[in-house]
Structures are given as C-alpha cells and as structure tokens.
mmCIF file of C-alpha atoms in Angstrom:
data_model
loop_
_atom_site.group_PDB
_atom_site.id
_atom_site.type_symbol
_atom_site.label_atom_id
_atom_site.label_comp_id
_atom_site.label_asym_id
_atom_site.label_seq_id
_atom_site.Cartn_x
_atom_site.Cartn_y
_atom_site.Cartn_z
ATOM 1 C CA MET A 1 119.235 143.421 143.297
ATOM 2 C CA LYS A 2 118.006 141.792 140.099
ATOM 3 C CA GLY A 3 118.144 138.096 139.393
ATOM 4 C CA LEU A 4 116.833 135.070 137.514
ATOM 5 C CA ILE A 5 115.052 132.091 139.083
ATOM 6 C CA THR A 6 117.118 129.049 138.047
ATOM 7 C CA LYS A 7 115.680 126.401 140.376
ATOM 8 C CA SER A 8 112.386 125.826 142.154
ATOM 9 C CA THR A 9 111.713 123.071 144.675
ATOM 10 C CA GLY A 10 108.350 124.413 145.797
ATOM 11 C CA SER A 11 109.584 125.562 149.201
ATOM 12 C CA TRP A 12 112.632 127.585 148.139
ATOM 13 C CA TYR A 13 114.249 128.993 145.017
ATOM 14 C CA GLN A 14 117.713 129.488 143.570
ATOM 15 C CA VAL A 15 118.360 132.972 142.188
ATOM 16 C CA LEU A 16 121.209 133.911 139.842
ATOM 17 C CA GLU A 17 122.255 137.506 140.558
ATOM 18 C CA ALA A 18 122.511 139.387 137.274
ATOM 19 C CA GLU A 19 125.737 141.350 137.791
ATOM 20 C CA SER A 20 127.929 139.042 139.891
ATOM 21 C CA GLY A 21 126.788 135.705 138.465
ATOM 22 C CA LYS A 22 126.456 134.421 142.040
ATOM 23 C CA PHE A 23 123.718 132.028 143.134
ATOM 24 C CA PHE A 24 121.612 132.648 146.244
ATOM 25 C CA GLU A 25 119.096 130.543 148.099
ATOM 26 C CA ALA A 26 115.863 132.514 148.110
ATOM 27 C CA ARG A 27 112.496 132.649 149.817
ATOM 28 C CA ILE A 28 109.349 134.603 149.048
ATOM 29 C CA ARG A 29 107.554 136.970 151.378
ATOM 30 C CA GLY A 30 104.076 135.978 152.485
ATOM 31 C CA LYS A 31 102.350 138.620 150.362
ATOM 32 C CA PHE A 32 103.162 136.695 147.171
ATOM 33 C CA LYS A 33 101.306 133.692 148.532
ATOM 34 C CA LEU A 34 98.188 135.796 149.138
ATOM 35 C CA ILE A 35 97.758 136.878 145.518
ATOM 36 C CA LYS A 36 94.414 135.542 144.285
ATOM 37 C CA THR A 37 95.178 133.269 141.379
ATOM 38 C CA ARG A 38 94.378 129.852 139.992
ATOM 39 C CA LEU A 39 98.107 129.123 139.891
ATOM 40 C CA THR A 40 99.479 127.076 142.782
ATOM 41 C CA ASN A 41 102.994 128.554 142.546
ATOM 42 C CA PRO A 42 103.677 132.303 142.445
ATOM 43 C CA LEU A 43 107.184 131.873 140.992
ATOM 44 C CA ALA A 44 108.691 129.664 138.302
ATOM 45 C CA VAL A 45 112.065 128.912 136.769
ATOM 46 C CA GLY A 46 112.727 131.565 134.131
ATOM 47 C CA ASP A 47 111.169 134.396 136.122
ATOM 48 C CA HIS A 48 113.096 137.665 136.415
ATOM 49 C CA VAL A 49 112.868 139.046 139.942
ATOM 50 C CA GLU A 50 114.117 141.678 142.336
ATOM 51 C CA PHE A 51 115.441 140.556 145.710
ATOM 52 C CA SER A 52 117.204 141.780 148.841
ATOM 53 C CA LEU A 53 119.815 140.056 150.998
ATOM 54 C CA GLU A 54 119.698 139.658 154.744
ATOM 55 C CA GLN A 55 122.622 139.012 157.085
ATOM 56 C CA ASP A 56 122.510 135.234 156.688
ATOM 57 C CA GLU A 57 122.889 135.578 152.899
ATOM 58 C CA VAL A 58 119.344 134.353 152.339
ATOM 59 C CA ALA A 59 117.664 136.262 149.509
ATOM 60 C CA TRP A 60 114.135 137.541 149.939
ATOM 61 C CA ILE A 61 112.283 137.997 146.657
ATOM 62 C CA THR A 62 110.415 141.290 146.649
ATOM 63 C CA LYS A 63 109.159 141.698 143.077
ATOM 64 C CA ILE A 64 108.422 139.579 139.993
ATOM 65 C CA ASP A 65 108.872 141.168 136.572
ATOM 66 C CA ALA A 66 106.102 140.745 134.006
ATOM 67 C CA ARG A 67 106.388 137.456 132.098
ATOM 68 C CA LYS A 68 106.481 137.418 128.297
ATOM 69 C CA ASN A 69 104.986 133.900 128.372
ATOM 70 C CA TYR A 70 104.727 130.713 130.419
ATOM 71 C CA LEU A 71 103.570 127.122 130.190
ATOM 72 C CA ILE A 72 101.442 125.453 132.825
ATOM 73 C CA ARG A 73 100.250 121.996 133.767
ATOM 74 C CA LYS A 74 97.216 120.855 135.699
ATOM 75 C CA SER A 75 97.812 120.534 139.412
ATOM 76 C CA VAL A 76 97.883 116.908 140.467
ATOM 77 C CA ASN A 77 94.977 117.006 142.930
ATOM 78 C CA LEU A 78 93.312 120.301 142.107
ATOM 79 C CA SER A 79 91.490 120.185 138.790
ATOM 80 C CA LYS A 80 90.586 123.884 138.871
ATOM 81 C CA GLU A 81 94.113 125.042 139.591
ATOM 82 C CA ALA A 82 97.331 124.932 137.615
ATOM 83 C CA HIS A 83 101.081 124.995 138.178
ATOM 84 C CA ILE A 84 103.555 127.093 136.163
ATOM 85 C CA ILE A 85 106.214 124.818 134.641
ATOM 86 C CA ALA A 86 108.513 127.498 133.229
ATOM 87 C CA SER A 87 108.392 131.114 132.081
ATOM 88 C CA ASN A 88 110.015 133.508 129.589
ATOM 89 C CA ILE A 89 110.660 130.727 127.084
ATOM 90 C CA ASP A 90 112.170 131.334 123.634
ATOM 91 C CA LEU A 91 111.689 127.780 122.326
ATOM 92 C CA ALA A 92 109.616 124.900 123.717
ATOM 93 C CA CYS A 93 110.837 121.521 122.465
ATOM 94 C CA PHE A 94 108.359 118.646 122.605
ATOM 95 C CA ILE A 95 110.019 115.231 122.618
ATOM 96 C CA PHE A 96 107.804 112.799 120.717
ATOM 97 C CA THR A 97 108.538 109.074 120.908
ATOM 98 C CA LEU A 98 106.634 106.621 118.763
ATOM 99 C CA LYS A 99 107.421 103.893 121.306
ATOM 100 C CA HIS A 100 109.249 103.402 124.621
ATOM 101 C CA PRO A 101 107.057 105.187 125.685
ATOM 102 C CA GLU A 102 104.341 105.824 123.110
ATOM 103 C CA THR A 103 103.392 109.494 122.807
ATOM 104 C CA SER A 104 99.763 110.217 121.984
ATOM 105 C CA LEU A 105 98.883 112.795 119.341
ATOM 106 C CA GLY A 106 96.390 114.271 121.804
ATOM 107 C CA PHE A 107 99.203 115.050 124.245
ATOM 108 C CA LEU A 108 101.212 116.694 121.458
ATOM 109 C CA ASP A 109 98.149 118.711 120.379
ATOM 110 C CA ARG A 110 97.552 120.013 123.898
ATOM 111 C CA PHE A 111 101.162 121.132 124.091
ATOM 112 C CA LEU A 112 100.839 122.980 120.771
ATOM 113 C CA VAL A 113 97.555 124.585 121.837
ATOM 114 C CA CYS A 114 99.236 125.919 124.990
ATOM 115 C CA CYS A 115 102.128 127.265 122.918
ATOM 116 C CA GLU A 116 99.630 129.062 120.669
ATOM 117 C CA ALA A 117 97.695 130.416 123.662
ATOM 118 C CA TYR A 118 100.769 131.785 125.439
ATOM 119 C CA ASN A 119 102.764 132.880 122.379
ATOM 120 C CA ILE A 120 105.621 130.366 122.602
ATOM 121 C CA THR A 121 107.529 129.004 119.601
ATOM 122 C CA PRO A 122 107.323 125.175 119.587
ATOM 123 C CA LEU A 123 109.640 122.583 118.026
ATOM 124 C CA ILE A 124 108.659 118.912 117.727
ATOM 125 C CA LEU A 125 111.606 116.557 118.256
ATOM 126 C CA PHE A 126 110.988 113.028 116.998
ATOM 127 C CA ASN A 127 113.313 111.154 119.349
ATOM 128 C CA LYS A 128 114.729 107.602 119.460
ATOM 129 C CA MET A 129 114.739 107.306 115.667
ATOM 130 C CA ASP A 130 117.551 104.747 116.003
ATOM 131 C CA VAL A 131 115.221 102.130 117.561
ATOM 132 C CA LEU A 132 112.486 102.374 114.912
ATOM 133 C CA SER A 133 111.859 99.911 112.100
ATOM 134 C CA ASP A 134 111.539 101.196 108.532
ATOM 135 C CA GLU A 135 107.736 101.068 108.835
ATOM 136 C CA GLU A 136 107.839 102.986 112.109
ATOM 137 C CA LYS A 137 110.127 105.614 110.601
ATOM 138 C CA GLU A 138 107.658 105.985 107.728
ATOM 139 C CA LEU A 139 104.806 106.494 110.225
ATOM 140 C CA THR A 140 106.872 109.077 112.125
ATOM 141 C CA ARG A 141 107.500 110.996 108.909
ATOM 142 C CA PHE A 142 103.802 110.863 108.058
ATOM 143 C CA ILE A 143 103.015 112.425 111.467
ATOM 144 C CA ALA A 144 105.748 115.042 110.931
ATOM 145 C CA GLU A 145 104.237 115.958 107.564
ATOM 146 C CA ILE A 146 100.812 116.548 109.161
ATOM 147 C CA TYR A 147 102.268 119.044 111.611
ATOM 148 C CA ASN A 148 104.683 120.610 109.125
ATOM 149 C CA GLU A 149 101.725 121.400 106.847
ATOM 150 C CA ILE A 150 99.976 123.174 109.740
ATOM 151 C CA GLY A 151 103.126 125.259 110.213
ATOM 152 C CA TYR A 152 105.046 123.520 113.004
ATOM 153 C CA ASP A 153 108.768 122.784 112.685
ATOM 154 C CA SER A 154 110.106 119.348 113.542
ATOM 155 C CA LEU A 155 113.405 117.469 113.642
ATOM 156 C CA GLU A 156 114.310 113.780 113.784
ATOM 157 C CA ILE A 157 116.871 113.098 116.513
ATOM 158 C CA SER A 158 118.633 110.375 118.476
ATOM 159 C CA SER A 159 120.759 110.889 121.563
ATOM 160 C CA TYR A 160 122.582 107.591 121.003
ATOM 161 C CA SER A 161 123.395 107.832 117.298
ATOM 162 C CA GLN A 162 123.820 111.637 117.599
ATOM 163 C CA LEU A 163 121.346 112.105 114.728
ATOM 164 C CA ASN A 164 120.863 115.846 114.057
ATOM 165 C CA LEU A 165 122.207 116.882 117.483
ATOM 166 C CA GLU A 166 124.479 119.490 115.885
ATOM 167 C CA VAL A 167 121.465 120.898 114.028
ATOM 168 C CA LEU A 168 119.553 121.017 117.315
ATOM 169 C CA LYS A 169 122.474 122.777 119.038
ATOM 170 C CA GLN A 170 122.406 125.537 116.432
ATOM 171 C CA THR A 171 118.627 125.835 116.823
ATOM 172 C CA ILE A 172 118.698 126.271 120.604
ATOM 173 C CA LYS A 173 121.934 128.276 120.794
ATOM 174 C CA ASP A 174 121.576 131.554 122.743
ATOM 175 C CA LYS A 175 117.912 130.790 123.537
ATOM 176 C CA VAL A 176 116.048 129.886 126.711
ATOM 177 C CA SER A 177 114.608 126.515 125.761
ATOM 178 C CA VAL A 178 112.602 123.932 127.620
ATOM 179 C CA PHE A 179 112.241 120.222 126.851
ATOM 180 C CA PHE A 180 108.892 118.521 127.399
ATOM 181 C CA GLY A 181 107.704 114.982 126.956
ATOM 182 C CA HIS A 182 106.464 111.954 128.839
ATOM 183 C CA SER A 183 108.684 110.494 131.527
ATOM 184 C CA GLY A 184 111.041 108.132 129.722
ATOM 185 C CA SER A 185 110.907 110.047 126.437
ATOM 186 C CA GLY A 186 114.600 110.885 126.786
ATOM 187 C CA LYS A 187 114.713 114.480 128.022
ATOM 188 C CA SER A 188 117.614 114.043 130.443
ATOM 189 C CA THR A 189 119.486 111.725 128.073
ATOM 190 C CA LEU A 190 119.166 114.335 125.331
ATOM 191 C CA VAL A 191 120.434 117.132 127.584
ATOM 192 C CA ASN A 192 123.405 114.941 128.574
ATOM 193 C CA ALA A 193 124.118 114.160 124.910
ATOM 194 C CA LEU A 194 124.126 117.862 124.050
ATOM 195 C CA GLN A 195 126.403 118.661 127.006
ATOM 196 C CA PRO A 196 127.849 115.573 128.770
ATOM 197 C CA ASP A 197 129.270 117.413 131.791
ATOM 198 C CA LEU A 198 125.768 118.207 133.073
ATOM 199 C CA ASN A 199 125.315 114.544 134.090
ATOM 200 C CA LEU A 200 121.561 114.759 134.528
ATOM 201 C CA LYS A 201 119.988 111.762 136.199
ATOM 202 C CA THR A 202 118.334 109.346 133.772
ATOM 203 C CA SER A 203 116.252 106.212 134.231
ATOM 204 C CA GLU A 204 115.210 103.167 132.277
ATOM 205 C CA ILE A 205 111.700 102.547 130.973
ATOM 206 C CA SER A 206 109.553 100.445 133.289
ATOM 207 C CA GLU A 207 109.077 97.179 131.381
ATOM 208 C CA THR A 208 105.860 96.423 133.247
ATOM 209 C CA HIS A 209 104.023 99.497 132.045
ATOM 210 C CA LEU A 210 106.359 100.729 129.288
ATOM 211 C CA LYS A 211 106.297 104.123 130.908
ATOM 212 C CA GLY A 212 109.160 106.191 132.199
ATOM 213 C CA LYS A 213 109.991 106.708 135.819
ATOM 214 C CA HIS A 214 110.130 110.309 136.997
ATOM 215 C CA THR A 215 113.780 111.307 137.339
ATOM 216 C CA THR A 216 113.415 115.098 137.582
ATOM 217 C CA THR A 217 111.463 116.108 140.679
ATOM 218 C CA PHE A 218 111.786 119.888 140.358
ATOM 219 C CA ALA A 219 112.426 122.394 137.594
ATOM 220 C CA GLN A 220 115.973 123.662 137.093
ATOM 221 C CA MET A 221 117.746 125.807 134.513
ATOM 222 C CA HIS A 222 121.076 124.598 133.094
ATOM 223 C CA PHE A 223 123.395 126.752 131.013
ATOM 224 C CA TRP A 224 124.833 125.499 127.719
ATOM 225 C CA THR A 225 128.536 126.038 127.088
ATOM 226 C CA PHE A 226 127.599 126.862 123.477
ATOM 227 C CA GLY A 227 125.227 129.653 124.572
ATOM 228 C CA GLY A 228 121.750 129.822 126.030
ATOM 229 C CA SER A 229 120.053 127.624 128.603
ATOM 230 C CA VAL A 230 117.587 124.787 129.040
ATOM 231 C CA ILE A 231 114.929 124.384 131.713
ATOM 232 C CA ASP A 232 114.762 120.737 132.784
ATOM 233 C CA THR A 233 111.294 119.897 134.068
ATOM 234 C CA PRO A 234 109.552 116.950 135.746
ATOM 235 C CA GLY A 235 107.635 114.703 133.354
ATOM 236 C CA VAL A 236 104.395 116.489 132.474
ATOM 237 C CA ARG A 237 101.258 114.338 132.311
ATOM 238 C CA GLU A 238 98.836 117.041 131.226
ATOM 239 C CA PHE A 239 99.282 120.580 129.930
ATOM 240 C CA ALA A 240 96.694 123.191 130.813
ATOM 241 C CA MET A 241 95.368 126.655 130.054
ATOM 242 C CA ILE A 242 93.710 129.119 132.398
ATOM 243 C CA ASP A 243 91.572 132.195 131.797
ATOM 244 C CA VAL A 244 90.801 131.101 128.232
ATOM 245 C CA GLU A 245 87.274 131.635 126.894
ATOM 246 C CA LYS A 246 85.600 128.738 125.099
ATOM 247 C CA GLU A 247 85.182 130.869 121.967
ATOM 248 C CA GLU A 248 88.960 131.432 121.833
ATOM 249 C CA ILE A 249 89.965 127.766 121.664
ATOM 250 C CA GLN A 250 89.591 127.500 117.887
ATOM 251 C CA HIS A 251 92.170 130.293 117.531
ATOM 252 C CA TYR A 252 94.796 127.916 118.926
ATOM 253 C CA PHE A 253 94.254 125.326 116.174
ATOM 254 C CA PRO A 254 95.627 127.249 113.147
ATOM 255 C CA GLU A 255 94.090 124.975 110.488
ATOM 256 C CA ILE A 256 90.666 124.951 112.191
ATOM 257 C CA PHE A 257 90.721 128.738 112.601
ATOM 258 C CA ALA A 258 91.707 129.283 108.949
ATOM 259 C CA ILE A 259 88.996 127.046 107.504
ATOM 260 C CA GLY A 260 86.471 128.258 110.096
ATOM 261 C CA ARG A 261 86.295 131.605 108.312
ATOM 262 C CA GLU A 262 84.336 129.823 105.564
ATOM 263 C CA CYS A 263 81.545 128.693 107.934
ATOM 264 C CA LYS A 264 78.048 130.041 107.286
ATOM 265 C CA PHE A 265 77.767 131.500 110.795
ATOM 266 C CA HIS A 266 80.481 133.835 112.040
ATOM 267 C CA ASN A 267 80.114 132.487 115.608
ATOM 268 C CA CYS A 268 80.290 128.821 114.559
ATOM 269 C CA MET A 269 81.914 126.610 117.211
ATOM 270 C CA HIS A 270 82.504 123.732 114.742
ATOM 271 C CA LEU A 271 80.653 121.130 116.787
ATOM 272 C CA ASN A 272 77.271 120.450 115.177
ATOM 273 C CA GLU A 273 76.277 123.685 113.453
ATOM 274 C CA PRO A 274 74.797 123.593 109.922
ATOM 275 C CA LYS A 275 77.030 124.397 106.952
ATOM 276 C CA CYS A 276 80.188 124.226 109.081
ATOM 277 C CA ALA A 277 83.273 124.337 106.856
ATOM 278 C CA VAL A 278 85.401 122.699 109.566
ATOM 279 C CA LEU A 279 83.160 119.629 109.869
ATOM 280 C CA SER A 280 83.220 119.287 106.081
ATOM 281 C CA ALA A 281 87.030 119.613 106.080
ATOM 282 C CA VAL A 282 87.327 116.818 108.676
ATOM 283 C CA GLU A 283 85.134 114.553 106.524
ATOM 284 C CA GLU A 284 87.227 115.385 103.461
ATOM 285 C CA GLU A 285 90.453 114.760 105.478
ATOM 286 C CA LYS A 286 91.642 118.331 104.950
ATOM 287 C CA ILE A 287 91.806 118.570 108.748
ATOM 288 C CA GLN A 288 93.333 115.635 110.605
ATOM 289 C CA GLU A 289 90.638 113.802 112.595
ATOM 290 C CA SER A 290 92.917 113.355 115.649
ATOM 291 C CA ARG A 291 93.436 117.119 115.819
ATOM 292 C CA TYR A 292 89.694 117.781 115.584
ATOM 293 C CA LEU A 293 88.947 115.222 118.320
ATOM 294 C CA THR A 294 91.405 117.011 120.624
ATOM 295 C CA TYR A 295 89.624 120.285 119.835
ATOM 296 C CA VAL A 296 86.244 118.740 120.756
ATOM 297 C CA LYS A 297 87.654 117.313 123.996
ATOM 298 C CA ILE A 298 89.075 120.692 125.043
ATOM 299 C CA MET A 299 85.749 122.361 124.218
ATOM 300 C CA GLU A 300 83.959 119.816 126.456
ATOM 301 C CA GLU A 301 86.400 120.542 129.278
ATOM 302 C CA ALA A 302 85.712 124.271 128.879
ATOM 303 C CA ASP A 303 82.021 123.520 129.469
ATOM 304 C CA GLU A 304 82.948 121.919 132.788
ATOM 305 C CA ASN A 305 84.511 125.274 133.783
ATOM 306 C CA ASN A 306 87.775 123.667 134.852
ATOM 307 C CA VAL A 307 91.318 124.472 133.923
ATOM 308 C CA ILE A 308 91.591 123.228 130.327
#
C-alpha cells in the first residue's frame, strides 16, 4: 500500500493511504533506524512511503520513496546531527516579524540558504503589519526591497486585519507548503485565519522575554479546503545543512555567487583574499553587510566540521 506521512510524533507516524483516503497509525521496522546517517529521524511529514497492514490495523512502513527536497534543523543536543522538519515541499513560507518577537536577518538568511541548498522555493511573509508604526513599516519595506533585489518574493500580511490573505491563498493553493518562523511569529494564527475550522492551538507572547511559547510540539500536515496542504511545524530555532562542502556555500548566496565570478582567483572564498570582488561589493554596499556576515559565520561553522 502507498501512503503519505501526515504526522510525526517521533515514536509513531500517521499515514494517509493514497487510494482510500483513510488514516493509519504507523510504525517503522528496526532496519530504518540502523541506516547510517547524520539525521536523527528516518521519516518526516511529507514523505511518500509504502506500508503493510497487520491484523491490529497498525501499519508497518516498509519503504520510503526518494525525496525531491527537505528542510532540516539542528538537533537540540547533538551539534553534529540534524532533524528533518518536512519533506517534498513546493513552497516554504518564512514568517518574518519586525517585533513581537523580533526576527533576526541572520535567521532569515539561514532559512534562504537552506532553501537554495535543497532546491525549495521560498516566500518571505512580513507578518503583523497591523501593529507596526509608519517608521516600522518603512523599515520592513526596506528589508523587503533588499531581498526582492536578490530575487526572493515577499508579501506583507496580517492575520487580524486579513491583509493580503486572499493573495496568499492563491499563492499556496494546490501546493504543499510549510510555514516557518520563531515561536510567537504567528504561524498557527495565520493557518487559523486562512482556514478557521482547523482551530490550531495558539499562544501569547511571553512578556518577560518577548519570545513565543512553543505551541506545536510535533509536525503535522493539514489540508486546505481550497486545495493543497500545509505542514505545521514546531518553532525552529536554527536551520541546518548537512553534507555541504565549504566551497559550495557561496553558491547558496545568489548575489555573492554572481559577483564572485569577478574575483581575481577562481577559487576565491571571499574572506580575505586579494582583489576579491565580493569584499569590494560589501564595502560599496552592493552586497548587504548583514548577508555577508551570515556567509562568514556559516563558513566558520563549516571549519568546525559540524552540521551548518
């Protein structure tokens, strides 16, 4: 039987059977756990699998189809290992909030780098526009312009004022999408605004630390009535990449890679080499300094031979 993983708690999975549309509780055979990998979970929401049923109606997953892409995060306690967040994604939506909580540009850059590395189309959603002052809106639009010029699409939204939610619906219709962002950035509230009957659990921002409380504890796929689905994920603190060579990292910063072709040395790493076109472009503000600093940080992490 063929199916789709729609929920993962870490110890068991929910599988949607392709033909009947019936859900089954599923387990994995031990052999999947023995595969040598730097990933802590062999299966993720979005995976297409084959499974068999036993007498108690428990499904046993026997095969995982090849993934077209996936996004991963660093494992909480294991710096050299990573955890798959979701797989087979058509559109990855990053929810950026200027405040409540504040989203760092470095966090956004790491998300975009992972999308580039694993061939996923990203969309930046500037959320909570209704709570911003005119000056804050201007700053948000300045940030949007930086990323639009690089080639990334973005959209201003608000779950409460319904700003551009119809536009977003048309964008995600008939796609497998996933929403990312800090805890408290409004992922669950946005999903509920797009389809109220889902009633996803939401939480208030912690006033002490101005950070969100985790409301989603495991990944789960929900199906839109207007077509397509969304994978709701726990708040991600740090995105990661595995099996990426240090020399490849510049490929995942489109503006750095483009200007890097003008460097004197073809193997320039854009750190301290002479006649580096990228370093000159940063000085001349043709490349955003915050983006370059993220690039340098990721390069340093690659030297440490950890998951980056």
